[in-house]
Amino acid sequence: MFQSFNNRIIIEGFVWGALTAVFELLAQIPALALLCGVFAPLPLAIVVKRRDLKTGALAFLVACLFFYFISHAGLPDLIMTLQIGLLGLLLGVLLKNNVSTGQSITFFILSAAALTLISFSIISWNTKINMFVLSQESRQSMEQILRSYVNTGTPEGSLSQANIKTVKEIVNLASELLPANLVITSMITSFITYVLSFRVLRKLGSSVPAWLPFIRWQFPWYLVWSLITGLVMILAGDYFSWPIVSLIGRNVFLIAGFIYFLDG
């Protein structure tokens, strides 16, 4: 009987690991990347919640092996797979230990943001390509779209120098704030993953912590220091001609502003 139970756990780990690998493989399709990024951590979270962390680790190992042998992915793709796996295991541990909704969702979202920055930093170091700025192809595509939009309704079909300058400034701003946008995107997708995990686990008959009503959500007061820090870095960077400090400050300020926007 004990042997049968162990076999069942191993089989379940393989099944959930294979499902995770499917989501990760589908995420290689650009049109499905964001959607699959939301669903990919769910299988690992579910197996950790329903079984234990060892079974989840087995499923994670299976997912990595399946993903590598099927796609022959390079290091950047494997790093993103590792990020998804760690998020899934973390979510499962939080749900397994019945951590309160407020604490678990805050820790999970912040972990997702931190892992995003770490993953892209490692990829940038490994490939010698800065992942925190727009590529030349992306800049050209964005400029072309903005030119078409600004040019709409212009009889002569050409842009003035002022409009060309505006387009370039918008593209430069988008490139400078790309790190903040990556973090914000990871925060949104991880929140959706967290909500979906509740719905799926309830459908499977597992117990989950009570959901805190949105009206009672409140961020700690000291979060205001993130806004102040970002603003100080912007002002100091502009005053002392420290472009890197000013750039970091803009990204910090945007992320903090987004959080306060959610808080109302």
CSV table of C-alpha atoms in Angstrom, one decimal:
chain,number,residue,atom,x,y,z
A,1,MET,CA,0.0,0.0,0.0
A,2,PHE,CA,2.8,2.4,0.9
A,3,GLN,CA,4.6,1.5,-2.4
A,4,SER,CA,1.3,2.2,-4.3
A,5,PHE,CA,1.0,5.6,-2.6
A,6,ASN,CA,4.6,6.5,-3.5
A,7,ASN,CA,4.0,5.5,-7.1
A,8,ARG,CA,0.9,7.6,-7.2
A,9,ILE,CA,2.8,10.7,-6.0
A,10,ILE,CA,5.5,10.1,-8.6
A,11,ILE,CA,3.0,9.7,-11.4
A,12,GLU,CA,1.2,12.9,-10.2
A,13,GLY,CA,4.5,14.8,-10.2
A,14,PHE,CA,5.2,13.7,-13.7
A,15,VAL,CA,1.7,14.7,-14.9
A,16,TRP,CA,1.8,18.1,-13.4
A,17,GLY,CA,5.4,18.6,-14.5
A,18,ALA,CA,4.5,17.7,-18.1
A,19,LEU,CA,1.6,20.2,-18.0
A,20,THR,CA,3.9,22.9,-16.8
A,21,ALA,CA,6.3,22.1,-19.7
A,22,VAL,CA,3.4,22.4,-22.1
A,23,PHE,CA,2.6,25.9,-20.9
A,24,GLU,CA,6.3,26.8,-21.1
A,25,LEU,CA,6.6,25.5,-24.6
A,26,LEU,CA,3.5,27.5,-25.7
A,27,ALA,CA,5.0,30.6,-24.1
A,28,GLN,CA,7.7,30.5,-26.8
A,29,ILE,CA,5.0,31.6,-29.2
A,30,PRO,CA,5.1,35.5,-28.9
A,31,ALA,CA,1.3,35.8,-29.2
A,32,LEU,CA,0.8,33.3,-26.3
A,33,ALA,CA,3.7,34.3,-24.1
A,34,LEU,CA,1.8,36.6,-21.7
A,35,LEU,CA,-1.2,34.3,-21.4
A,36,CYS,CA,0.9,31.2,-20.8
A,37,GLY,CA,3.1,33.1,-18.4
A,38,VAL,CA,-0.1,33.5,-16.3
A,39,PHE,CA,-1.1,29.8,-16.3
A,40,ALA,CA,2.4,28.2,-16.2
A,41,PRO,CA,3.0,28.5,-12.4
A,42,LEU,CA,-0.4,27.0,-11.6
A,43,PRO,CA,0.4,23.2,-12.0
A,44,LEU,CA,3.3,23.4,-9.6
A,45,ALA,CA,1.4,25.5,-7.1
A,46,ILE,CA,-1.5,22.9,-7.2
A,47,VAL,CA,0.8,19.9,-6.7
A,48,VAL,CA,2.6,21.5,-3.8
A,49,LYS,CA,-0.7,22.5,-2.2
A,50,ARG,CA,-2.3,19.0,-2.7
A,51,ARG,CA,0.8,17.0,-1.9
A,52,ASP,CA,4.0,18.5,-0.7
A,53,LEU,CA,7.1,20.5,-1.8
A,54,LYS,CA,9.0,17.3,-2.7
A,55,THR,CA,6.4,16.3,-5.2
A,56,GLY,CA,6.4,19.9,-6.5
A,57,ALA,CA,10.2,19.8,-6.9
A,58,LEU,CA,9.9,16.6,-8.8
A,59,ALA,CA,7.3,18.1,-11.1
A,60,PHE,CA,9.5,21.1,-11.6
A,61,LEU,CA,12.5,18.9,-12.6
A,62,VAL,CA,10.3,17.0,-15.0
A,63,ALA,CA,9.1,20.3,-16.5
A,64,CYS,CA,12.7,21.5,-17.0
A,65,LEU,CA,13.8,18.3,-18.6
A,66,PHE,CA,10.8,18.1,-20.9
A,67,PHE,CA,11.2,21.7,-21.9
A,68,TYR,CA,14.9,21.3,-22.6
A,69,PHE,CA,14.8,18.1,-24.6
A,70,ILE,CA,11.8,19.2,-26.7
A,71,SER,CA,12.8,22.8,-27.4
A,72,HIS,CA,16.6,22.5,-27.1
A,73,ALA,CA,16.4,25.9,-25.5
A,74,GLY,CA,19.3,28.1,-24.6
A,75,LEU,CA,20.2,29.6,-21.3
A,76,PRO,CA,17.9,32.6,-21.6
A,77,ASP,CA,14.8,30.4,-22.1
A,78,LEU,CA,15.9,28.1,-19.3
A,79,ILE,CA,16.3,31.1,-16.9
A,80,MET,CA,12.7,32.1,-17.7
A,81,THR,CA,11.6,28.5,-17.1
A,82,LEU,CA,13.4,28.6,-13.8
A,83,GLN,CA,11.6,31.8,-12.9
A,84,ILE,CA,8.2,30.3,-13.6
A,85,GLY,CA,9.0,27.2,-11.7
A,86,LEU,CA,10.2,29.1,-8.6
A,87,LEU,CA,7.0,31.2,-8.6
A,88,GLY,CA,4.8,28.1,-8.9
A,89,LEU,CA,6.6,26.4,-6.0
A,90,LEU,CA,6.5,29.6,-3.9
A,91,LEU,CA,2.8,30.0,-4.5
A,92,GLY,CA,2.2,26.4,-3.5
A,93,VAL,CA,4.1,26.8,-0.3
A,94,LEU,CA,2.2,30.0,0.6
A,95,LEU,CA,-1.1,28.2,0.0
A,96,LYS,CA,0.0,25.0,1.7
A,97,ASN,CA,0.8,26.9,4.9
A,98,ASN,CA,-2.5,28.8,4.8
A,99,VAL,CA,-0.7,32.2,4.9
A,100,SER,CA,-3.2,35.0,5.1
A,101,THR,CA,-4.4,36.5,1.7
A,102,GLY,CA,-2.9,39.9,2.3
A,103,GLN,CA,0.6,38.6,3.4
A,104,SER,CA,0.8,35.9,0.7
A,105,ILE,CA,-0.3,38.0,-2.2
A,106,THR,CA,2.1,40.8,-1.2
A,107,PHE,CA,5.0,38.5,-0.8
A,108,PHE,CA,4.2,36.6,-4.1
A,109,ILE,CA,3.9,39.7,-6.2
A,110,LEU,CA,7.1,41.3,-4.8
A,111,SER,CA,8.9,38.0,-5.4
A,112,ALA,CA,7.7,37.9,-9.0
A,113,ALA,CA,8.9,41.5,-9.5
A,114,ALA,CA,12.3,40.6,-7.9
A,115,LEU,CA,12.7,37.4,-10.0
A,116,THR,CA,11.9,39.3,-13.2
A,117,LEU,CA,14.7,41.8,-12.5
A,118,ILE,CA,17.1,39.1,-11.5
A,119,SER,CA,16.2,36.9,-14.6
A,120,PHE,CA,16.6,39.8,-17.1
A,121,SER,CA,19.9,40.9,-15.4
A,122,ILE,CA,21.3,37.3,-15.7
A,123,ILE,CA,20.2,37.1,-19.4
A,124,SER,CA,21.7,40.5,-20.1
A,125,TRP,CA,25.0,39.5,-18.5
A,126,ASN,CA,25.1,36.1,-20.4
A,127,THR,CA,24.1,37.4,-23.8
A,128,LYS,CA,25.8,40.8,-23.5
A,129,ILE,CA,22.6,42.3,-24.7
A,130,ASN,CA,20.9,44.9,-22.5
A,131,MET,CA,17.4,43.5,-21.9
A,132,PHE,CA,16.3,46.7,-20.1
A,133,VAL,CA,16.2,48.9,-23.2
A,134,LEU,CA,14.3,48.6,-26.4
A,135,SER,CA,16.1,46.9,-29.3
A,136,GLN,CA,16.7,48.8,-32.5
A,137,GLU,CA,14.0,46.8,-34.3
A,138,SER,CA,11.5,47.6,-31.5
A,139,ARG,CA,12.4,51.3,-31.6
A,140,GLN,CA,12.0,51.5,-35.4
A,141,SER,CA,8.6,49.7,-35.2
A,142,MET,CA,7.4,51.9,-32.5
A,143,GLU,CA,8.5,55.0,-34.3
A,144,GLN,CA,6.8,53.9,-37.5
A,145,ILE,CA,3.5,53.3,-35.6
A,146,LEU,CA,3.7,56.6,-33.9
A,147,ARG,CA,4.5,58.4,-37.1
A,148,SER,CA,1.5,56.8,-38.8
A,149,TYR,CA,-0.7,57.9,-35.9
A,150,VAL,CA,0.6,61.4,-35.8
A,151,ASN,CA,0.5,61.7,-39.5
A,152,THR,CA,-3.2,60.8,-39.7
A,153,GLY,CA,-5.1,63.6,-41.4
A,154,THR,CA,-2.1,65.5,-42.6
A,155,PRO,CA,-2.7,66.6,-46.2
A,156,GLU,CA,0.9,66.7,-47.3
A,157,GLY,CA,1.6,63.3,-45.8
A,158,SER,CA,4.8,64.4,-44.0
A,159,LEU,CA,5.6,65.1,-40.4
A,160,SER,CA,6.8,68.5,-39.2
A,161,GLN,CA,10.1,68.7,-37.3
A,162,ALA,CA,8.2,69.2,-34.1
A,163,ASN,CA,6.1,66.1,-34.6
A,164,ILE,CA,9.3,64.1,-35.4
A,165,LYS,CA,10.9,65.3,-32.2
A,166,THR,CA,7.8,64.3,-30.2
A,167,VAL,CA,7.8,60.8,-31.7
A,168,LYS,CA,11.5,60.3,-30.8
A,169,GLU,CA,10.9,61.6,-27.3
A,170,ILE,CA,8.1,59.2,-26.7
A,171,VAL,CA,10.2,56.3,-28.0
A,172,ASN,CA,13.1,57.3,-25.8
A,173,LEU,CA,10.8,57.6,-22.8
A,174,ALA,CA,9.4,54.2,-23.4
A,175,SER,CA,12.9,52.7,-23.7
A,176,GLU,CA,14.0,54.4,-20.4
A,177,LEU,CA,10.9,53.1,-18.5
A,178,LEU,CA,11.1,49.6,-19.9
A,179,PRO,CA,12.4,48.1,-16.5
A,180,ALA,CA,9.5,49.6,-14.7
A,181,ASN,CA,7.1,48.3,-17.3
A,182,LEU,CA,8.6,44.8,-17.0
A,183,VAL,CA,8.1,44.9,-13.2
A,184,ILE,CA,4.6,46.2,-13.5
A,185,THR,CA,3.7,43.5,-16.0
A,186,SER,CA,5.1,40.8,-13.8
A,187,MET,CA,3.1,42.2,-10.8
A,188,ILE,CA,-0.1,42.1,-12.9
A,189,THR,CA,0.4,38.6,-14.3
A,190,SER,CA,1.4,37.2,-10.8
A,191,PHE,CA,-1.8,38.7,-9.3
A,192,ILE,CA,-3.9,37.0,-12.0
A,193,THR,CA,-2.0,33.8,-11.3
A,194,TYR,CA,-2.8,34.1,-7.6
A,195,VAL,CA,-6.5,34.7,-8.2
A,196,LEU,CA,-6.7,31.8,-10.7
A,197,SER,CA,-5.0,29.5,-8.2
A,198,PHE,CA,-7.8,30.1,-5.7
A,199,ARG,CA,-10.5,29.3,-8.2
A,200,VAL,CA,-8.8,26.2,-9.5
A,201,LEU,CA,-8.1,24.8,-6.0
A,202,ARG,CA,-11.6,25.4,-4.9
A,203,LYS,CA,-12.9,23.5,-8.0
A,204,LEU,CA,-10.6,20.7,-7.0
A,205,GLY,CA,-12.0,20.6,-3.5
A,206,SER,CA,-8.9,22.0,-1.7
A,207,SER,CA,-9.2,24.5,1.2
A,208,VAL,CA,-7.7,28.0,0.6
A,209,PRO,CA,-7.5,31.0,2.9
A,210,ALA,CA,-10.4,33.4,3.1
A,211,TRP,CA,-10.2,36.0,0.3
A,212,LEU,CA,-9.8,39.6,1.7
A,213,PRO,CA,-12.4,41.9,0.1
A,214,PHE,CA,-10.8,44.5,-2.2
A,215,ILE,CA,-12.4,47.3,-0.3
A,216,ARG,CA,-10.3,46.3,2.8
A,217,TRP,CA,-7.0,46.3,0.8
A,218,GLN,CA,-4.6,48.9,2.2
A,219,PHE,CA,-0.9,49.2,1.6
A,220,PRO,CA,1.4,50.1,4.5
A,221,TRP,CA,2.0,53.8,5.1
A,222,TYR,CA,5.8,53.5,4.8
A,223,LEU,CA,5.4,52.6,1.1
A,224,VAL,CA,5.3,56.4,0.6
A,225,TRP,CA,9.1,56.3,1.0
A,226,SER,CA,9.3,54.6,-2.4
A,227,LEU,CA,7.7,57.6,-4.0
A,228,ILE,CA,9.9,59.9,-2.1
A,229,THR,CA,13.1,57.9,-3.0
A,230,GLY,CA,12.2,57.9,-6.7
A,231,LEU,CA,11.5,61.7,-6.7
A,232,VAL,CA,14.7,62.4,-4.8
A,233,MET,CA,16.8,60.3,-7.2
A,234,ILE,CA,15.2,62.1,-10.2
A,235,LEU,CA,15.9,65.5,-8.8
A,236,ALA,CA,19.5,64.6,-7.7
A,237,GLY,CA,20.3,63.0,-11.0
A,238,ASP,CA,19.1,66.0,-13.0
A,239,TYR,CA,20.8,68.5,-10.7
A,240,PHE,CA,24.2,66.8,-10.4
A,241,SER,CA,24.0,65.4,-14.0
A,242,TRP,CA,23.9,61.8,-12.9
A,243,PRO,CA,21.8,60.2,-15.7
A,244,ILE,CA,21.9,56.7,-14.3
A,245,VAL,CA,20.5,57.9,-10.9
A,246,SER,CA,17.8,59.9,-12.6
A,247,LEU,CA,16.9,56.9,-14.8
A,248,ILE,CA,16.6,54.6,-11.8
A,249,GLY,CA,14.5,57.2,-10.0
A,250,ARG,CA,12.1,57.5,-12.9
A,251,ASN,CA,11.5,53.7,-12.9
A,252,VAL,CA,11.2,53.6,-9.1
A,253,PHE,CA,8.7,56.5,-9.2
A,254,LEU,CA,6.6,54.8,-11.9
A,255,ILE,CA,6.4,51.5,-10.1
A,256,ALA,CA,5.5,53.2,-6.8
A,257,GLY,CA,2.9,55.4,-8.6
A,258,PHE,CA,1.3,52.3,-10.1
A,259,ILE,CA,1.0,50.7,-6.6
A,260,TYR,CA,-0.6,53.9,-5.2
A,261,PHE,CA,-2.9,54.0,-8.2
A,262,LEU,CA,-4.2,50.6,-7.2
A,263,ASP,CA,-4.6,51.7,-3.6
A,264,GLY,CA,-6.8,54.6,-4.8
